[in-house]
């Protein structure tokens, strides 16, 4: 499983590099246009037509919205912030990868990009340093990191399980699938078959007054 997940993430990383090389995120393009361009690029690069969750492209005020929301289709402005959250499936293996892009030279937006990446690194280290950590404890730490940096944590979760497509479904309370404030299970508990579970960590910081947010996501338990 480890090799499959890591390979899927490396391909997702290459896809995101292609998005940047092709300049798909630029002023004047609607979120829906970028989304269509990403789909075409992924199919061209890897033959991908399947995603295990909806493709997310959010610009400007829409970067405040967590995953479950469906805000209106916005156009990227000349001095904007945009994030992508993609879940492509590579040969039955799920990837989940998110990055934020600054269009222009706004120093606050650039600061946000740096700080969500730094928070991801700190969150991963915190997980590694606490073998008995629960999902609720990791979520609380993500909130703490946001507050320390002067932001607000923007999402109801800070990650989720990942695996072979479709990924593990746990009977009963679905909160156990997520890095959620009400999930008090230890994250290193094995799955129903006794295998190690793998998790994604996602960081979503927002500034509601300035209507900007940033998102960073990748594997927590591998790499």
CSV table of C-alpha atoms in Angstrom, one decimal:
chain,number,residue,atom,x,y,z
A,1,UNK,CA,0.0,0.0,0.0
A,2,UNK,CA,2.8,2.4,0.9
A,3,UNK,CA,4.4,2.2,-2.5
A,4,UNK,CA,1.1,2.7,-4.3
A,5,UNK,CA,0.1,5.7,-2.3
A,6,UNK,CA,3.5,7.3,-2.7
A,7,UNK,CA,3.5,6.7,-6.4
A,8,UNK,CA,0.1,8.3,-6.7
A,9,UNK,CA,1.2,11.3,-4.8
A,10,UNK,CA,4.3,11.7,-6.9
A,11,UNK,CA,2.2,11.7,-10.0
A,12,UNK,CA,-0.2,14.3,-8.5
A,13,UNK,CA,2.9,16.4,-7.8
A,14,UNK,CA,3.9,16.1,-11.4
A,15,UNK,CA,0.3,17.1,-12.5
A,16,UNK,CA,0.5,20.2,-10.3
A,17,UNK,CA,3.8,21.1,-11.9
A,18,UNK,CA,2.2,20.8,-15.3
A,19,UNK,CA,-0.6,23.1,-14.2
A,20,UNK,CA,2.0,25.7,-13.4
A,21,UNK,CA,4.0,25.2,-16.5
A,22,UNK,CA,0.9,25.4,-18.7
A,23,UNK,CA,-0.1,28.7,-16.8
A,24,UNK,CA,-3.6,27.4,-16.3
A,25,UNK,CA,-4.1,29.7,-13.3
A,26,UNK,CA,-4.2,33.3,-14.6
A,27,UNK,CA,-6.3,36.4,-14.5
A,28,UNK,CA,-9.4,36.5,-16.5
A,29,UNK,CA,-10.1,32.7,-16.3
A,30,UNK,CA,-13.1,31.4,-14.5
A,31,UNK,CA,-12.7,28.7,-11.9
A,32,UNK,CA,-14.7,26.3,-14.1
A,33,UNK,CA,-12.3,27.0,-17.0
A,34,UNK,CA,-9.3,26.2,-14.9
A,35,UNK,CA,-11.1,23.0,-13.7
A,36,UNK,CA,-11.7,21.9,-17.3
A,37,UNK,CA,-8.1,22.7,-18.2
A,38,UNK,CA,-6.9,20.6,-15.3
A,39,UNK,CA,-9.1,17.7,-16.3
A,40,UNK,CA,-7.8,17.8,-19.9
A,41,UNK,CA,-4.1,18.1,-18.7
A,42,UNK,CA,-4.5,15.1,-16.3
A,43,UNK,CA,-6.0,13.0,-19.0
A,44,UNK,CA,-3.2,14.0,-21.4
A,45,UNK,CA,-0.4,13.3,-18.9
A,46,UNK,CA,-1.7,10.2,-17.2
A,47,UNK,CA,-4.9,9.1,-18.9
A,48,UNK,CA,-6.9,10.1,-15.7
A,49,UNK,CA,-10.6,10.3,-16.1
A,50,UNK,CA,-11.6,9.3,-12.6
A,51,UNK,CA,-11.4,11.3,-9.3
A,52,UNK,CA,-12.6,10.0,-6.0
A,53,UNK,CA,-13.9,13.5,-4.9
A,54,UNK,CA,-15.0,16.5,-6.8
A,55,UNK,CA,-12.3,18.7,-8.3
A,56,UNK,CA,-11.9,22.0,-6.3
A,57,UNK,CA,-10.7,25.2,-7.9
A,58,UNK,CA,-11.4,28.3,-5.7
A,59,UNK,CA,-10.4,31.9,-6.2
A,60,UNK,CA,-10.7,35.1,-4.1
A,61,UNK,CA,-13.5,35.0,-1.5
A,62,UNK,CA,-14.3,31.4,-2.5
A,63,UNK,CA,-11.0,30.3,-0.8
A,64,UNK,CA,-12.8,30.8,2.5
A,65,UNK,CA,-15.3,27.9,1.6
A,66,UNK,CA,-14.6,24.4,2.9
A,67,UNK,CA,-14.9,21.4,0.7
A,68,UNK,CA,-18.6,20.7,1.2
A,69,UNK,CA,-19.7,24.1,0.0
A,70,UNK,CA,-20.4,24.9,-3.7
A,71,UNK,CA,-19.8,28.7,-4.0
A,72,UNK,CA,-20.5,30.5,-7.3
A,73,UNK,CA,-18.1,30.4,-10.2
A,74,UNK,CA,-15.6,33.3,-9.9
A,75,UNK,CA,-13.1,34.8,-12.3
A,76,UNK,CA,-9.5,35.0,-11.2
A,77,UNK,CA,-8.5,38.7,-10.6
A,78,UNK,CA,-5.2,40.4,-11.4
A,79,UNK,CA,-4.0,40.3,-7.8
A,80,UNK,CA,-5.7,37.1,-6.5
A,81,UNK,CA,-5.2,33.9,-4.5
A,82,UNK,CA,-6.4,30.5,-5.8
A,83,UNK,CA,-6.3,27.0,-4.4
A,84,UNK,CA,-6.7,23.6,-6.0
A,85,UNK,CA,-7.8,20.4,-4.2
A,86,UNK,CA,-7.7,17.3,-6.5
A,87,UNK,CA,-8.3,13.6,-5.8
A,88,UNK,CA,-7.1,11.8,-8.9
A,89,UNK,CA,-7.1,8.0,-9.0
A,90,UNK,CA,-3.9,6.4,-10.5
A,91,UNK,CA,-4.3,2.7,-11.3
A,92,UNK,CA,-6.7,2.1,-8.3
A,93,UNK,CA,-4.6,4.2,-5.9
A,94,UNK,CA,-6.0,7.5,-4.5
A,95,UNK,CA,-4.1,10.7,-4.3
A,96,UNK,CA,-5.3,13.8,-2.6
A,97,UNK,CA,-3.2,16.9,-3.2
A,98,UNK,CA,-3.8,20.6,-2.6
A,99,UNK,CA,-1.8,23.7,-3.2
A,100,UNK,CA,-2.4,27.5,-3.2
A,101,UNK,CA,-1.2,30.0,-5.8
A,102,UNK,CA,-0.8,33.7,-5.6
A,103,UNK,CA,-1.6,35.7,-8.8
A,104,UNK,CA,0.3,38.9,-8.4
A,105,UNK,CA,2.6,40.2,-5.7
A,106,UNK,CA,0.4,40.7,-2.7
A,107,UNK,CA,2.7,40.2,0.3
A,108,UNK,CA,-0.1,39.0,2.6
A,109,UNK,CA,-1.2,36.4,0.2
A,110,UNK,CA,2.4,35.2,-0.3
A,111,UNK,CA,2.8,35.1,3.5
A,112,UNK,CA,-0.3,32.9,3.8
A,113,UNK,CA,1.1,30.5,1.2
A,114,UNK,CA,4.4,30.2,3.1
A,115,UNK,CA,2.6,29.7,6.5
A,116,UNK,CA,0.2,27.0,5.4
A,117,UNK,CA,3.2,25.0,4.0
A,118,UNK,CA,5.1,25.6,7.3
A,119,UNK,CA,2.0,24.5,9.2
A,120,UNK,CA,1.8,21.3,7.2
A,121,UNK,CA,5.4,20.5,8.1
A,122,UNK,CA,4.8,21.2,11.8
A,123,UNK,CA,1.6,19.1,11.8
A,124,UNK,CA,3.4,16.1,10.2
A,125,UNK,CA,6.2,16.4,12.8
A,126,UNK,CA,3.7,16.6,15.6
A,127,UNK,CA,2.0,13.5,14.4
A,128,UNK,CA,5.3,11.7,14.2
A,129,UNK,CA,6.3,12.8,17.7
A,130,UNK,CA,3.0,11.6,19.3
A,131,UNK,CA,2.5,7.9,18.6
A,132,UNK,CA,-0.8,7.8,20.6
A,133,UNK,CA,-2.3,10.9,19.0
A,134,UNK,CA,-6.0,11.0,18.3
A,135,UNK,CA,-7.6,12.7,15.3
A,136,UNK,CA,-9.2,15.3,17.6
A,137,UNK,CA,-5.8,16.2,19.1
A,138,UNK,CA,-4.3,16.7,15.6
A,139,UNK,CA,-7.3,18.9,14.6
A,140,UNK,CA,-6.8,21.0,17.7
A,141,UNK,CA,-3.1,21.3,16.9
A,142,UNK,CA,-4.0,22.6,13.4
A,143,UNK,CA,-6.2,25.2,14.9
A,144,UNK,CA,-3.5,26.2,17.3
A,145,UNK,CA,-1.0,26.6,14.4
A,146,UNK,CA,-3.5,28.9,12.6
A,147,UNK,CA,-4.0,31.1,15.7
A,148,UNK,CA,-0.3,31.3,16.4
A,149,UNK,CA,0.3,32.6,12.8
A,150,UNK,CA,-2.6,35.1,13.1
A,151,UNK,CA,-5.1,33.2,11.0
A,152,UNK,CA,-8.3,31.3,11.6
A,153,UNK,CA,-8.6,27.6,10.8
A,154,UNK,CA,-11.1,27.4,7.9
A,155,UNK,CA,-12.2,23.8,7.7
A,156,UNK,CA,-14.3,21.4,9.8
A,157,UNK,CA,-11.6,18.7,9.3
A,158,UNK,CA,-7.8,18.7,9.0
A,159,UNK,CA,-7.5,15.5,7.0
A,160,UNK,CA,-8.9,12.0,6.3
A,161,UNK,CA,-8.1,8.4,5.5
A,162,UNK,CA,-6.7,7.5,2.1
A,163,UNK,CA,-6.0,4.2,0.3
A,164,UNK,CA,-7.1,1.9,-2.5
A,165,UNK,CA,-10.0,3.3,-4.5
A,166,UNK,CA,-12.6,3.4,-3.1
A,167,UNK,CA,-10.9,4.0,0.2
A,168,UNK,CA,-11.9,2.3,3.4
A,169,UNK,CA,-15.4,2.9,4.6
A,170,UNK,CA,-15.9,2.5,8.4
A,171,UNK,CA,-19.3,1.3,9.6
A,172,UNK,CA,-21.1,3.6,12.0
A,173,UNK,CA,-20.2,7.1,12.7
A,174,UNK,CA,-18.5,8.5,9.6
A,175,UNK,CA,-16.6,11.1,11.8
A,176,UNK,CA,-14.0,8.3,12.3
A,177,UNK,CA,-12.9,8.7,8.7
A,178,UNK,CA,-11.7,12.2,9.4
A,179,UNK,CA,-9.2,14.3,11.4
A,180,UNK,CA,-12.2,15.8,13.1
A,181,UNK,CA,-12.7,17.5,16.6
A,182,UNK,CA,-15.2,14.7,17.6
A,183,UNK,CA,-13.0,11.8,16.4
A,184,UNK,CA,-11.2,10.6,19.6
A,185,UNK,CA,-9.8,7.4,18.1
A,186,UNK,CA,-6.1,7.0,17.9
A,187,UNK,CA,-5.0,7.6,14.4
A,188,UNK,CA,-2.6,4.6,14.4
A,189,UNK,CA,-5.3,2.1,15.1
A,190,UNK,CA,-5.3,-0.6,12.4
A,191,UNK,CA,-8.2,-1.1,10.0
A,192,UNK,CA,-10.7,-3.9,10.3
A,193,UNK,CA,-8.2,-6.3,8.6
A,194,UNK,CA,-5.4,-5.4,10.9
A,195,UNK,CA,-3.5,-3.3,8.4
A,196,UNK,CA,-1.9,0.1,9.0
A,197,UNK,CA,-4.2,3.0,8.1
A,198,UNK,CA,-2.8,5.9,6.0
A,199,UNK,CA,-4.0,9.5,6.4
A,200,UNK,CA,-4.0,12.8,4.5
A,201,UNK,CA,-3.3,16.0,6.4
A,202,UNK,CA,-4.9,19.2,5.1
A,203,UNK,CA,-4.3,22.8,6.3
A,204,UNK,CA,-6.8,25.5,5.6
A,205,UNK,CA,-6.1,28.9,7.0
A,206,UNK,CA,-8.4,31.9,6.3
A,207,UNK,CA,-8.7,35.6,7.0
A,208,UNK,CA,-12.4,36.3,6.8
A,209,UNK,CA,-12.0,40.1,7.1
A,210,UNK,CA,-9.8,40.2,4.0
A,211,UNK,CA,-11.7,37.3,2.3
A,212,UNK,CA,-8.7,35.2,1.6
A,213,UNK,CA,-7.8,31.6,2.4
A,214,UNK,CA,-5.0,29.1,1.7
A,215,UNK,CA,-5.0,25.3,1.4
A,216,UNK,CA,-2.2,22.8,1.5
A,217,UNK,CA,-2.7,19.0,1.4
A,218,UNK,CA,-0.8,15.7,1.0
A,219,UNK,CA,0.1,12.4,2.6
A,220,UNK,CA,0.6,12.6,6.4
A,221,UNK,CA,1.8,9.0,7.1
A,222,UNK,CA,4.2,8.5,4.2
A,223,UNK,CA,7.1,10.4,2.8
